[in-house]
PDB file of C-alpha atoms in Angstrom:
ATOM      1  CA  MET A 628     -10.435 -39.463   0.499  1.00  0.00           C
ATOM      2  CA  ALA A 629      -7.253 -37.229  -0.270  1.00  0.00           C
ATOM      3  CA  PRO A 630      -6.942 -34.137   1.863  1.00  0.00           C
ATOM      4  CA  LEU A 631      -7.562 -30.816   0.241  1.00  0.00           C
ATOM      5  CA  LYS A 632      -4.330 -28.988  -0.890  1.00  0.00           C
ATOM      6  CA  PHE A 633      -4.032 -25.360   0.394  1.00  0.00           C
ATOM      7  CA  ALA A 634      -1.450 -22.877  -0.816  1.00  0.00           C
ATOM      8  CA  ILE A 635      -0.495 -19.673   1.064  1.00  0.00           C
ATOM      9  CA  LEU A 636       1.021 -17.066  -1.098  1.00  0.00           C
ATOM     10  CA  ASP A 637       3.379 -14.209  -0.454  1.00  0.00           C
ATOM     11  CA  ASP A 638       3.260 -14.301   3.431  1.00  0.00           C
ATOM     12  CA  TYR A 639       6.563 -12.667   3.895  1.00  0.00           C
ATOM     13  CA  GLN A 640       6.417 -12.645   7.619  1.00  0.00           C
ATOM     14  CA  GLY A 641       5.148 -16.252   8.067  1.00  0.00           C
ATOM     15  CA  ILE A 642       2.063 -14.990   9.937  1.00  0.00           C
ATOM     16  CA  ALA A 643      -0.617 -17.119   8.272  1.00  0.00           C
ATOM     17  CA  PRO A 644       0.055 -20.873   8.868  1.00  0.00           C
ATOM     18  CA  ALA A 645      -0.692 -20.473  12.799  1.00  0.00           C
ATOM     19  CA  TYR A 646      -4.253 -19.466  11.958  1.00  0.00           C
ATOM     20  CA  PHE A 647      -4.816 -22.894  10.116  1.00  0.00           C
ATOM     21  CA  THR A 648      -3.249 -25.342  12.556  1.00  0.00           C
ATOM     22  CA  SER A 649      -6.685 -26.646  13.453  1.00  0.00           C
ATOM     23  CA  LEU A 650      -7.214 -27.843   9.728  1.00  0.00           C
ATOM     24  CA  GLU A 651      -3.846 -29.701   9.269  1.00  0.00           C
ATOM     25  CA  SER A 652      -5.468 -33.199   9.920  1.00  0.00           C
ATOM     26  CA  ARG A 653      -7.729 -32.692   6.936  1.00  0.00           C
ATOM     27  CA  VAL A 654      -5.938 -30.096   4.825  1.00  0.00           C
ATOM     28  CA  GLU A 655      -2.388 -30.221   3.280  1.00  0.00           C
ATOM     29  CA  ILE A 656      -0.998 -26.790   3.765  1.00  0.00           C
ATOM     30  CA  SER A 657       1.922 -25.349   1.759  1.00  0.00           C
ATOM     31  CA  SER A 658       3.409 -21.728   2.056  1.00  0.00           C
ATOM     32  CA  PHE A 659       5.181 -19.982  -0.734  1.00  0.00           C
ATOM     33  CA  PRO A 660       6.483 -16.744   0.700  1.00  0.00           C
ATOM     34  CA  GLU A 661       8.575 -15.898  -2.443  1.00  0.00           C
ATOM     35  CA  THR A 662       6.506 -13.856  -4.883  1.00  0.00           C
ATOM     36  CA  LEU A 663       6.236 -14.886  -8.553  1.00  0.00           C
ATOM     37  CA  ASP A 664       5.325 -12.068 -10.890  1.00  0.00           C
ATOM     38  CA  PRO A 665       2.793 -13.297 -13.598  1.00  0.00           C
ATOM     39  CA  ARG A 666       3.551 -10.226 -15.777  1.00  0.00           C
ATOM     40  CA  ASN A 667       6.862 -11.977 -16.512  1.00  0.00           C
ATOM     41  CA  PRO A 668       6.228 -14.884 -18.858  1.00  0.00           C
ATOM     42  CA  ALA A 669       8.904 -17.131 -17.275  1.00  0.00           C
ATOM     43  CA  GLN A 670       7.523 -16.408 -13.724  1.00  0.00           C
ATOM     44  CA  HIS A 671       3.972 -16.788 -14.901  1.00  0.00           C
ATOM     45  CA  ALA A 672       4.794 -20.390 -16.158  1.00  0.00           C
ATOM     46  CA  ALA A 673       6.485 -21.115 -12.887  1.00  0.00           C
ATOM     47  CA  LEU A 674       3.449 -19.795 -10.979  1.00  0.00           C
ATOM     48  CA  VAL A 675       1.066 -21.933 -12.781  1.00  0.00           C
ATOM     49  CA  GLN A 676       3.165 -25.085 -12.248  1.00  0.00           C
ATOM     50  CA  ARG A 677       3.525 -24.162  -8.545  1.00  0.00           C
ATOM     51  CA  LEU A 678      -0.302 -23.735  -7.930  1.00  0.00           C
ATOM     52  CA  LEU A 679      -1.571 -26.491 -10.193  1.00  0.00           C
ATOM     53  CA  PRO A 680      -2.019 -29.138  -7.581  1.00  0.00           C
ATOM     54  CA  PHE A 681      -4.040 -26.902  -5.123  1.00  0.00           C
ATOM     55  CA  ASP A 682      -7.783 -26.872  -4.455  1.00  0.00           C
ATOM     56  CA  ILE A 683      -7.590 -23.614  -2.268  1.00  0.00           C
ATOM     57  CA  ILE A 684      -5.326 -20.516  -2.566  1.00  0.00           C
ATOM     58  CA  LEU A 685      -4.932 -17.703  -0.010  1.00  0.00           C
ATOM     59  CA  ALA A 686      -3.759 -14.513  -1.900  1.00  0.00           C
ATOM     60  CA  MET A 687      -1.955 -12.082   0.506  1.00  0.00           C
ATOM     61  CA  ARG A 688      -3.277  -8.589  -0.584  1.00  0.00           C
ATOM     62  CA  GLU A 689      -2.628  -7.938  -4.253  1.00  0.00           C
ATOM     63  CA  ARG A 690       0.896  -9.264  -4.380  1.00  0.00           C
ATOM     64  CA  THR A 691       0.009 -11.981  -6.851  1.00  0.00           C
ATOM     65  CA  PRO A 692      -2.416 -10.851  -9.608  1.00  0.00           C
ATOM     66  CA  PHE A 693      -4.905 -13.446 -10.845  1.00  0.00           C
ATOM     67  CA  ALA A 694      -5.825 -12.685 -14.355  1.00  0.00           C
ATOM     68  CA  ALA A 695      -8.036 -14.732 -16.705  1.00  0.00           C
ATOM     69  CA  ASP A 696      -5.168 -16.842 -18.376  1.00  0.00           C
ATOM     70  CA  THR A 697      -3.839 -17.649 -14.862  1.00  0.00           C
ATOM     71  CA  ILE A 698      -7.271 -18.932 -13.605  1.00  0.00           C
ATOM     72  CA  ALA A 699      -7.797 -20.986 -16.641  1.00  0.00           C
ATOM     73  CA  SER A 700      -4.694 -22.726 -16.106  1.00  0.00           C
ATOM     74  CA  LEU A 701      -5.722 -24.024 -12.667  1.00  0.00           C
ATOM     75  CA  PRO A 702      -8.482 -26.624 -13.192  1.00  0.00           C
ATOM     76  CA  ASN A 703      -8.095 -27.948  -9.545  1.00  0.00           C
ATOM     77  CA  LEU A 704      -8.690 -24.639  -7.993  1.00  0.00           C
ATOM     78  CA  LYS A 705     -12.052 -24.510  -6.104  1.00  0.00           C
ATOM     79  CA  LEU A 706     -11.616 -21.478  -3.756  1.00  0.00           C
ATOM     80  CA  LEU A 707      -9.680 -18.246  -3.685  1.00  0.00           C
ATOM     81  CA  LEU A 708      -9.274 -16.489  -0.375  1.00  0.00           C
ATOM     82  CA  THR A 709      -8.065 -12.924  -0.167  1.00  0.00           C
ATOM     83  CA  THR A 710      -6.941 -10.784   2.816  1.00  0.00           C
ATOM     84  CA  GLY A 711      -9.500  -7.936   2.848  1.00  0.00           C
ATOM     85  CA  THR A 712     -12.740  -7.318   0.960  1.00  0.00           C
ATOM     86  CA  ARG A 713     -11.462  -5.514  -2.002  1.00  0.00           C
ATOM     87  CA  ASN A 714      -8.757  -7.016  -4.209  1.00  0.00           C
ATOM     88  CA  LEU A 715      -8.500  -5.458  -7.742  1.00  0.00           C
ATOM     89  CA  ALA A 716      -5.837  -7.856  -8.833  1.00  0.00           C
ATOM     90  CA  LEU A 717      -8.461 -10.723  -9.041  1.00  0.00           C
ATOM     91  CA  ASP A 718     -10.356 -11.054 -12.197  1.00  0.00           C
ATOM     92  CA  LEU A 719     -13.754 -12.024 -10.597  1.00  0.00           C
ATOM     93  CA  GLU A 720     -15.595 -12.705 -13.839  1.00  0.00           C
ATOM     94  CA  ALA A 721     -12.808 -15.254 -14.912  1.00  0.00           C
ATOM     95  CA  PHE A 722     -13.370 -16.970 -11.495  1.00  0.00           C
ATOM     96  CA  THR A 723     -17.011 -17.048 -12.213  1.00  0.00           C
ATOM     97  CA  ARG A 724     -16.403 -18.575 -15.465  1.00  0.00           C
ATOM     98  CA  SER A 725     -14.355 -21.339 -13.896  1.00  0.00           C
ATOM     99  CA  ASN A 726     -16.893 -21.892 -11.087  1.00  0.00           C
ATOM    100  CA  VAL A 727     -14.233 -20.819  -8.491  1.00  0.00           C
ATOM    101  CA  ALA A 728     -15.638 -19.399  -5.274  1.00  0.00           C
ATOM    102  CA  VAL A 729     -13.728 -15.991  -4.154  1.00  0.00           C
ATOM    103  CA  ALA A 730     -13.875 -15.125  -0.395  1.00  0.00           C
ATOM    104  CA  GLY A 731     -12.716 -11.984   1.164  1.00  0.00           C
ATOM    105  CA  THR A 732     -12.110 -11.444   4.909  1.00  0.00           C
ATOM    106  CA  GLU A 733     -12.568  -8.523   7.263  1.00  0.00           C
ATOM    107  CA  GLY A 734     -11.492  -8.368  10.958  1.00  0.00           C
ATOM    108  CA  ARG A 735     -10.053  -5.034  12.027  1.00  0.00           C
ATOM    109  CA  PRO A 736      -9.678  -4.182  15.625  1.00  0.00           C
ATOM    110  CA  PRO A 737     -11.542  -1.098  16.869  1.00  0.00           C
ATOM    111  CA  GLY A 738      -9.940   2.244  16.912  1.00  0.00           C
ATOM    112  CA  VAL A 739      -7.576   4.036  14.344  1.00  0.00           C
ATOM    113  CA  ASN A 740      -6.888   1.832  11.183  1.00  0.00           C
ATOM    114  CA  SER A 741      -3.554   0.168  11.100  1.00  0.00           C
ATOM    115  CA  THR A 742      -2.785   1.752   7.730  1.00  0.00           C
ATOM    116  CA  VAL A 743      -3.542   5.327   9.222  1.00  0.00           C
ATOM    117  CA  GLN A 744      -1.193   4.501  12.067  1.00  0.00           C
ATOM    118  CA  HIS A 745       1.663   3.549   9.741  1.00  0.00           C
ATOM    119  CA  THR A 746       1.000   6.684   7.566  1.00  0.00           C
ATOM    120  CA  TRP A 747       1.701   8.830  10.490  1.00  0.00           C
ATOM    121  CA  ALA A 748       4.677   6.825  11.592  1.00  0.00           C
ATOM    122  CA  LEU A 749       6.162   7.612   8.124  1.00  0.00           C
ATOM    123  CA  ILE A 750       5.159  11.121   8.084  1.00  0.00           C
ATOM    124  CA  LEU A 751       6.727  11.700  11.439  1.00  0.00           C
ATOM    125  CA  GLY A 752       9.646   9.348  10.767  1.00  0.00           C
ATOM    126  CA  LEU A 753      10.485  11.445   7.454  1.00  0.00           C
ATOM    127  CA  ALA A 754       9.653  14.908   8.919  1.00  0.00           C
ATOM    128  CA  ARG A 755      11.906  14.450  12.035  1.00  0.00           C
ATOM    129  CA  ASN A 756      14.699  12.464  10.314  1.00  0.00           C
ATOM    130  CA  ILE A 757      14.365   9.520  12.771  1.00  0.00           C
ATOM    131  CA  ALA A 758      15.840   6.695  10.655  1.00  0.00           C
ATOM    132  CA  ARG A 759      18.691   8.853   9.615  1.00  0.00           C
ATOM    133  CA  ASP A 760      19.592  10.253  12.939  1.00  0.00           C
ATOM    134  CA  ASP A 761      19.140   6.872  14.583  1.00  0.00           C
ATOM    135  CA  ALA A 762      21.774   5.491  12.301  1.00  0.00           C
ATOM    136  CA  ALA A 763      23.975   8.513  12.825  1.00  0.00           C
ATOM    137  CA  VAL A 764      23.977   8.319  16.526  1.00  0.00           C
ATOM    138  CA  LYS A 765      24.745   4.519  16.545  1.00  0.00           C
ATOM    139  CA  ARG A 766      27.760   5.158  14.409  1.00  0.00           C
ATOM    140  CA  GLY A 767      28.998   7.922  16.679  1.00  0.00           C
ATOM    141  CA  ALA A 768      27.781  11.081  14.866  1.00  0.00           C
ATOM    142  CA  TRP A 769      25.207  13.343  16.055  1.00  0.00           C
ATOM    143  CA  GLN A 770      22.323  15.597  14.684  1.00  0.00           C
ATOM    144  CA  GLY A 771      22.706  16.365  10.946  1.00  0.00           C
ATOM    145  CA  SER A 772      19.693  18.607  10.302  1.00  0.00           C
ATOM    146  CA  LEU A 773      16.535  20.195  11.856  1.00  0.00           C
ATOM    147  CA  GLY A 774      13.274  18.369  11.654  1.00  0.00           C
ATOM    148  CA  ILE A 775      10.139  19.889  10.139  1.00  0.00           C
ATOM    149  CA  ASN A 776       7.388  21.412  12.620  1.00  0.00           C
ATOM    150  CA  LEU A 777       4.085  20.276  11.272  1.00  0.00           C
ATOM    151  CA  SER A 778       1.889  22.594  13.073  1.00  0.00           C
ATOM    152  CA  GLY A 779       0.210  24.985  10.495  1.00  0.00           C
ATOM    153  CA  LYS A 780       1.419  23.136   7.441  1.00  0.00           C
ATOM    154  CA  THR A 781      -0.715  21.883   4.904  1.00  0.00           C
ATOM    155  CA  LEU A 782      -1.583  18.243   4.727  1.00  0.00           C
ATOM    156  CA  GLY A 783      -2.635  17.169   1.283  1.00  0.00           C
ATOM    157  CA  LEU A 784      -4.788  13.957   1.087  1.00  0.00           C
ATOM    158  CA  LEU A 785      -5.019  12.350  -2.355  1.00  0.00           C
ATOM    159  CA  GLY A 786      -8.225  10.525  -1.707  1.00  0.00           C
ATOM    160  CA  LEU A 787     -10.673  11.245   1.175  1.00  0.00           C
ATOM    161  CA  GLY A 788     -12.328   7.988   2.127  1.00  0.00           C
ATOM    162  CA  LYS A 789     -12.288   6.258   5.325  1.00  0.00           C
ATOM    163  CA  LEU A 790      -8.377   6.073   5.671  1.00  0.00           C
ATOM    164  CA  GLY A 791      -7.791   9.509   4.195  1.00  0.00           C
ATOM    165  CA  SER A 792     -10.352  11.127   6.523  1.00  0.00           C
ATOM    166  CA  GLN A 793      -8.839   9.406   9.454  1.00  0.00           C
ATOM    167  CA  VAL A 794      -5.328  10.793   8.563  1.00  0.00           C
ATOM    168  CA  GLY A 795      -6.721  14.213   8.244  1.00  0.00           C
ATOM    169  CA  ASN A 796      -8.455  13.925  11.573  1.00  0.00           C
ATOM    170  CA  ILE A 797      -5.110  13.256  13.338  1.00  0.00           C
ATOM    171  CA  GLY A 798      -3.449  16.042  11.292  1.00  0.00           C
ATOM    172  CA  THR A 799      -6.035  18.570  12.368  1.00  0.00           C
ATOM    173  CA  LEU A 800      -6.422  17.585  16.004  1.00  0.00           C
ATOM    174  CA  ALA A 801      -3.021  16.417  17.030  1.00  0.00           C
ATOM    175  CA  PHE A 802      -0.792  18.819  14.886  1.00  0.00           C
ATOM    176  CA  GLY A 803      -2.955  21.838  14.035  1.00  0.00           C
ATOM    177  CA  MET A 804      -2.463  21.258  10.391  1.00  0.00           C
ATOM    178  CA  LYS A 805      -4.558  22.614   7.604  1.00  0.00           C
ATOM    179  CA  VAL A 806      -6.179  19.845   5.399  1.00  0.00           C
ATOM    180  CA  LEU A 807      -6.445  20.059   1.672  1.00  0.00           C
ATOM    181  CA  ALA A 808      -7.901  17.114  -0.308  1.00  0.00           C
ATOM    182  CA  TRP A 809      -8.479  16.181  -3.908  1.00  0.00           C
ATOM    183  CA  SER A 810      -9.601  13.118  -5.912  1.00  0.00           C
ATOM    184  CA  THR A 811     -11.211  13.019  -9.340  1.00  0.00           C
ATOM    185  CA  ASN A 812     -14.816  13.223  -8.169  1.00  0.00           C
ATOM    186  CA  LEU A 813     -14.436  14.805  -4.732  1.00  0.00           C
ATOM    187  CA  THR A 814     -16.918  17.683  -3.994  1.00  0.00           C
ATOM    188  CA  GLN A 815     -16.839  20.025  -0.906  1.00  0.00           C
ATOM    189  CA  GLU A 816     -20.214  18.408   0.111  1.00  0.00           C
ATOM    190  CA  LYS A 817     -18.602  14.874   0.331  1.00  0.00           C
ATOM    191  CA  ALA A 818     -15.607  16.361   2.113  1.00  0.00           C
ATOM    192  CA  ASP A 819     -17.867  17.896   4.655  1.00  0.00           C
ATOM    193  CA  GLU A 820     -19.681  14.538   5.076  1.00  0.00           C
ATOM    194  CA  GLN A 821     -16.278  12.943   5.877  1.00  0.00           C
ATOM    195  CA  ALA A 822     -15.334  15.756   8.294  1.00  0.00           C
ATOM    196  CA  HIS A 823     -18.616  15.172  10.077  1.00  0.00           C
ATOM    197  CA  ALA A 824     -18.229  11.356  10.261  1.00  0.00           C
ATOM    198  CA  GLN A 825     -14.877  12.161  12.098  1.00  0.00           C
ATOM    199  CA  GLY A 826     -16.629  14.576  14.520  1.00  0.00           C
ATOM    200  CA  LEU A 827     -15.152  17.649  12.818  1.00  0.00           C
ATOM    201  CA  PRO A 828     -16.882  20.694  11.384  1.00  0.00           C
ATOM    202  CA  ALA A 829     -17.750  21.394   7.831  1.00  0.00           C
ATOM    203  CA  GLY A 830     -14.820  23.017   5.989  1.00  0.00           C
ATOM    204  CA  THR A 831     -12.141  21.270   8.043  1.00  0.00           C
ATOM    205  CA  PHE A 832     -11.175  19.310   4.906  1.00  0.00           C
ATOM    206  CA  ALA A 833     -11.029  21.907   2.118  1.00  0.00           C
ATOM    207  CA  VAL A 834     -11.254  20.474  -1.386  1.00  0.00           C
ATOM    208  CA  ALA A 835      -8.728  21.851  -3.931  1.00  0.00           C
ATOM    209  CA  ALA A 836     -10.173  23.592  -6.977  1.00  0.00           C
ATOM    210  CA  SER A 837      -7.850  21.419  -9.292  1.00  0.00           C
ATOM    211  CA  LYS A 838      -5.318  18.932  -9.341  1.00  0.00           C
ATOM    212  CA  GLU A 839      -2.561  21.541 -10.026  1.00  0.00           C
ATOM    213  CA  GLU A 840      -3.740  23.633  -6.913  1.00  0.00           C
ATOM    214  CA  PHE A 841      -3.651  20.600  -4.827  1.00  0.00           C
ATOM    215  CA  PHE A 842       0.119  19.720  -5.585  1.00  0.00           C
ATOM    216  CA  ALA A 843       1.232  23.241  -5.569  1.00  0.00           C
ATOM    217  CA  HIS A 844      -0.213  24.071  -2.004  1.00  0.00           C
ATOM    218  CA  ALA A 845       0.388  20.835  -0.192  1.00  0.00           C
ATOM    219  CA  ASP A 846       3.488  20.648   2.252  1.00  0.00           C
ATOM    220  CA  ILE A 847       2.882  16.959   2.657  1.00  0.00           C
ATOM    221  CA  VAL A 848       0.992  14.771  -0.056  1.00  0.00           C
ATOM    222  CA  SER A 849      -0.405  11.493   1.420  1.00  0.00           C
ATOM    223  CA  VAL A 850      -1.794   9.094  -0.962  1.00  0.00           C
ATOM    224  CA  HIS A 851      -5.037   7.148  -0.090  1.00  0.00           C
ATOM    225  CA  SER A 852      -6.551   6.129  -3.448  1.00  0.00           C
ATOM    226  CA  VAL A 853      -7.669   2.722  -4.779  1.00  0.00           C
ATOM    227  CA  LEU A 854      -5.459   1.504  -7.502  1.00  0.00           C
ATOM    228  CA  SER A 855      -7.589   1.052 -10.830  1.00  0.00           C
ATOM    229  CA  ASP A 856      -6.759   1.489 -14.493  1.00  0.00           C
ATOM    230  CA  ARG A 857      -7.869   5.091 -14.218  1.00  0.00           C
ATOM    231  CA  SER A 858      -5.839   5.801 -11.133  1.00  0.00           C
ATOM    232  CA  ARG A 859      -2.606   4.183 -12.108  1.00  0.00           C
ATOM    233  CA  GLY A 860       0.146   6.854 -12.476  1.00  0.00           C
ATOM    234  CA  ILE A 861      -2.158   9.411 -11.015  1.00  0.00           C
ATOM    235  CA  ILE A 862       0.926  11.191  -9.682  1.00  0.00           C
ATOM    236  CA  GLY A 863       3.345  11.566 -12.578  1.00  0.00           C
ATOM    237  CA  ALA A 864       6.277  13.890 -13.631  1.00  0.00           C
ATOM    238  CA  ALA A 865       3.996  16.952 -14.065  1.00  0.00           C
ATOM    239  CA  GLU A 866       2.352  16.591 -10.578  1.00  0.00           C
ATOM    240  CA  ILE A 867       5.849  16.040  -8.704  1.00  0.00           C
ATOM    241  CA  ALA A 868       7.185  18.979 -10.646  1.00  0.00           C
ATOM    242  CA  ASN A 869       4.364  21.116  -9.244  1.00  0.00           C
ATOM    243  CA  MET A 870       5.086  20.516  -5.710  1.00  0.00           C
ATOM    244  CA  ARG A 871       7.096  22.697  -3.345  1.00  0.00           C
ATOM    245  CA  SER A 872      10.711  22.066  -2.875  1.00  0.00           C
ATOM    246  CA  SER A 873      10.171  21.670   0.696  1.00  0.00           C
ATOM    247  CA  ALA A 874       7.228  18.984   0.110  1.00  0.00           C
ATOM    248  CA  LEU A 875       7.030  15.389   1.259  1.00  0.00           C
ATOM    249  CA  ILE A 876       5.337  12.668  -0.350  1.00  0.00           C
ATOM    250  CA  ILE A 877       3.939   9.565   1.592  1.00  0.00           C
ATOM    251  CA  ASN A 878       2.547   6.415  -0.081  1.00  0.00           C
ATOM    252  CA  THR A 879       0.941   3.751   1.990  1.00  0.00           C
ATOM    253  CA  SER A 880      -1.714   2.751  -0.618  1.00  0.00           C
ATOM    254  CA  ARG A 881      -0.391   1.102  -3.643  1.00  0.00           C
ATOM    255  CA  GLY A 882       3.032   1.478  -5.497  1.00  0.00           C
ATOM    256  CA  PRO A 883       1.599   2.110  -9.196  1.00  0.00           C
ATOM    257  CA  LEU A 884      -0.379   5.212  -8.086  1.00  0.00           C
ATOM    258  CA  ILE A 885       2.929   7.066  -8.584  1.00  0.00           C
ATOM    259  CA  GLU A 886       5.019   6.908 -11.716  1.00  0.00           C
ATOM    260  CA  GLU A 887       8.070   5.216 -10.065  1.00  0.00           C
ATOM    261  CA  GLN A 888      10.548   6.595 -12.430  1.00  0.00           C
ATOM    262  CA  ALA A 889       9.477  10.017 -12.185  1.00  0.00           C
ATOM    263  CA  LEU A 890       9.562   9.965  -8.511  1.00  0.00           C
ATOM    264  CA  LEU A 891      13.058   8.409  -8.602  1.00  0.00           C
ATOM    265  CA  GLU A 892      14.273  11.239 -10.949  1.00  0.00           C
ATOM    266  CA  ALA A 893      12.800  13.904  -8.834  1.00  0.00           C
ATOM    267  CA  LEU A 894      14.303  12.581  -5.678  1.00  0.00           C
ATOM    268  CA  ASN A 895      17.770  11.895  -7.197  1.00  0.00           C
ATOM    269  CA  ALA A 896      17.662  15.580  -8.286  1.00  0.00           C
ATOM    270  CA  GLY A 897      16.590  16.773  -4.865  1.00  0.00           C
ATOM    271  CA  ARG A 898      13.512  18.652  -6.375  1.00  0.00           C
ATOM    272  CA  ILE A 899      11.397  17.835  -3.193  1.00  0.00           C
ATOM    273  CA  ARG A 900      12.381  17.492   0.219  1.00  0.00           C
ATOM    274  CA  GLY A 901      11.561  13.754   0.723  1.00  0.00           C
ATOM    275  CA  ALA A 902       9.428  10.622   0.179  1.00  0.00           C
ATOM    276  CA  ALA A 903       8.211   7.827   2.648  1.00  0.00           C
ATOM    277  CA  LEU A 904       6.934   4.647   1.026  1.00  0.00           C
ATOM    278  CA  ASP A 905       5.684   1.253   2.108  1.00  0.00           C
ATOM    279  CA  VAL A 906       4.479   0.081  -1.134  1.00  0.00           C
ATOM    280  CA  PHE A 907       6.379  -0.383  -4.550  1.00  0.00           C
ATOM    281  CA  ASP A 908       5.674  -1.261  -8.083  1.00  0.00           C
ATOM    282  CA  LEU A 909       7.456  -4.672  -7.580  1.00  0.00           C
ATOM    283  CA  GLU A 910       7.278  -6.323  -4.045  1.00  0.00           C
ATOM    284  CA  PRO A 911       9.453  -7.487  -2.523  1.00  0.00           C
ATOM    285  CA  LEU A 912      11.970  -4.946  -3.658  1.00  0.00           C
ATOM    286  CA  PRO A 913      14.782  -6.572  -5.745  1.00  0.00           C
ATOM    287  CA  LEU A 914      18.181  -6.379  -3.993  1.00  0.00           C
ATOM    288  CA  ASP A 915      19.580  -4.189  -6.954  1.00  0.00           C
ATOM    289  CA  SER A 916      16.599  -1.784  -6.699  1.00  0.00           C
ATOM    290  CA  PRO A 917      17.545   1.838  -6.769  1.00  0.00           C
ATOM    291  CA  TRP A 918      15.299   2.283  -3.742  1.00  0.00           C
ATOM    292  CA  ARG A 919      17.782   0.053  -1.934  1.00  0.00           C
ATOM    293  CA  THR A 920      21.117   1.126  -3.529  1.00  0.00           C
ATOM    294  CA  THR A 921      20.948   4.915  -3.691  1.00  0.00           C
ATOM    295  CA  HIS A 922      22.465   6.817  -1.115  1.00  0.00           C
ATOM    296  CA  TRP A 923      19.519   8.945  -0.222  1.00  0.00           C
ATOM    297  CA  GLY A 924      19.995  12.216   1.610  1.00  0.00           C
ATOM    298  CA  GLN A 925      23.508  12.698   0.330  1.00  0.00           C
ATOM    299  CA  ASP A 926      25.108  14.827  -2.322  1.00  0.00           C
ATOM    300  CA  GLY A 927      21.898  16.816  -3.136  1.00  0.00           C
ATOM    301  CA  ARG A 928      19.478  13.935  -3.115  1.00  0.00           C
ATOM    302  CA  SER A 929      16.219  13.880  -1.241  1.00  0.00           C
ATOM    303  CA  GLU A 930      15.532  12.160   2.016  1.00  0.00           C
ATOM    304  CA  VAL A 931      13.831   8.671   1.466  1.00  0.00           C
ATOM    305  CA  LEU A 932      12.218   6.564   4.156  1.00  0.00           C
ATOM    306  CA  LEU A 933      11.227   3.027   3.206  1.00  0.00           C
ATOM    307  CA  SER A 934       9.510   0.244   5.072  1.00  0.00           C
ATOM    308  CA  PRO A 935       7.862  -3.097   3.816  1.00  0.00           C
ATOM    309  CA  PRO A 936       4.049  -3.182   3.819  1.00  0.00           C
ATOM    310  CA  HIS A 937       3.303  -2.750   7.414  1.00  0.00           C
ATOM    311  CA  GLY A 938       0.209  -0.455   6.810  1.00  0.00           C
ATOM    312  CA  ILE A 939      -2.307  -3.505   6.958  1.00  0.00           C
ATOM    313  CA  TRP A 940      -3.696  -5.411   9.835  1.00  0.00           C
ATOM    314  CA  ARG A 941      -3.717  -9.140   8.953  1.00  0.00           C
ATOM    315  CA  GLY A 942      -4.649 -11.267  11.736  1.00  0.00           C
ATOM    316  CA  GLY A 943      -8.348 -11.083  11.680  1.00  0.00           C
ATOM    317  CA  ALA A 944      -8.353 -10.962   7.850  1.00  0.00           C
ATOM    318  CA  ILE A 945      -6.648 -14.385   7.842  1.00  0.00           C
ATOM    319  CA  ALA A 946      -8.623 -15.916  10.748  1.00  0.00           C
ATOM    320  CA  GLY A 947     -12.037 -16.084   9.109  1.00  0.00           C
ATOM    321  CA  VAL A 948     -14.149 -15.784   5.913  1.00  0.00           C
ATOM    322  CA  VAL A 949     -17.072 -13.249   6.167  1.00  0.00           C
ATOM    323  CA  SER A 950     -18.092 -12.503   2.649  1.00  0.00           C
ATOM    324  CA  ARG A 951     -18.235 -14.675  -0.508  1.00  0.00           C
ATOM    325  CA  ASN A 952     -18.471 -14.143  -4.290  1.00  0.00           C
ATOM    326  CA  SER A 953     -19.101 -17.215  -6.473  1.00  0.00           C
TER     327      SER A 953
END
């Protein structure tokens, strides 16, 4: 009997194969760390050819979307694994029609969520100019500007689920920040429930009366929304224009929640103080991406702090399947 063929997609850091070494005698494992974008017709054709022989595919986060036409082109596919229990880039109805099982995984360590930790790393890194000053010291220069004192500032949370409320908890207790939250259906009652879950009193997370008020009053906007057709581009030119000139925006959720061109234009014009991102519309970033090639923080441009997507803990998510949809 021929061994099952198993493809690992978009594993930029080469983490996944070690979790499957025990299967190598029975499963033929291939890894494809170079992402192909199925929205590009030529790359979609190449993706189908790449995946055609495989019985099992592991999709890393939402890096490769699987729409109905892609799924229908893979007759050998029997099982699709995804890291996490939510992946809106998968057409589950199309998988069901093709009789392909879909399994999500969860295995987070106890304590503060990894995405929350990385969110605060980016907030502090941007507010205190860590990356820029590190580079300056290493090339022989010294301090170029003062950092931001977070105490008393307003932390704006766009989305107040588990991640957003953990970010707010740290802002409140560690830095003495005020927390202002907004999302489409968020009420003060729901915000108080999230505060209670964090061991905080009711009213700790104040709900903005409107989207406009939220962006006008937040010193730091941190994005914690799920990407959907409704939330795509939820932060656009109008929202960015409504932000304070001293404001920072942090996105560790999904790139397309922010209209990329609107953010680039605002940052190039220096209309807000800065942005810190670990998610982008297209990942990995092309070498000629303006995020890579622009001299941020110079000639009136805003500060920009970038990292690859570190805000997710993958080890346990790769190691075992705990939920199944077929």
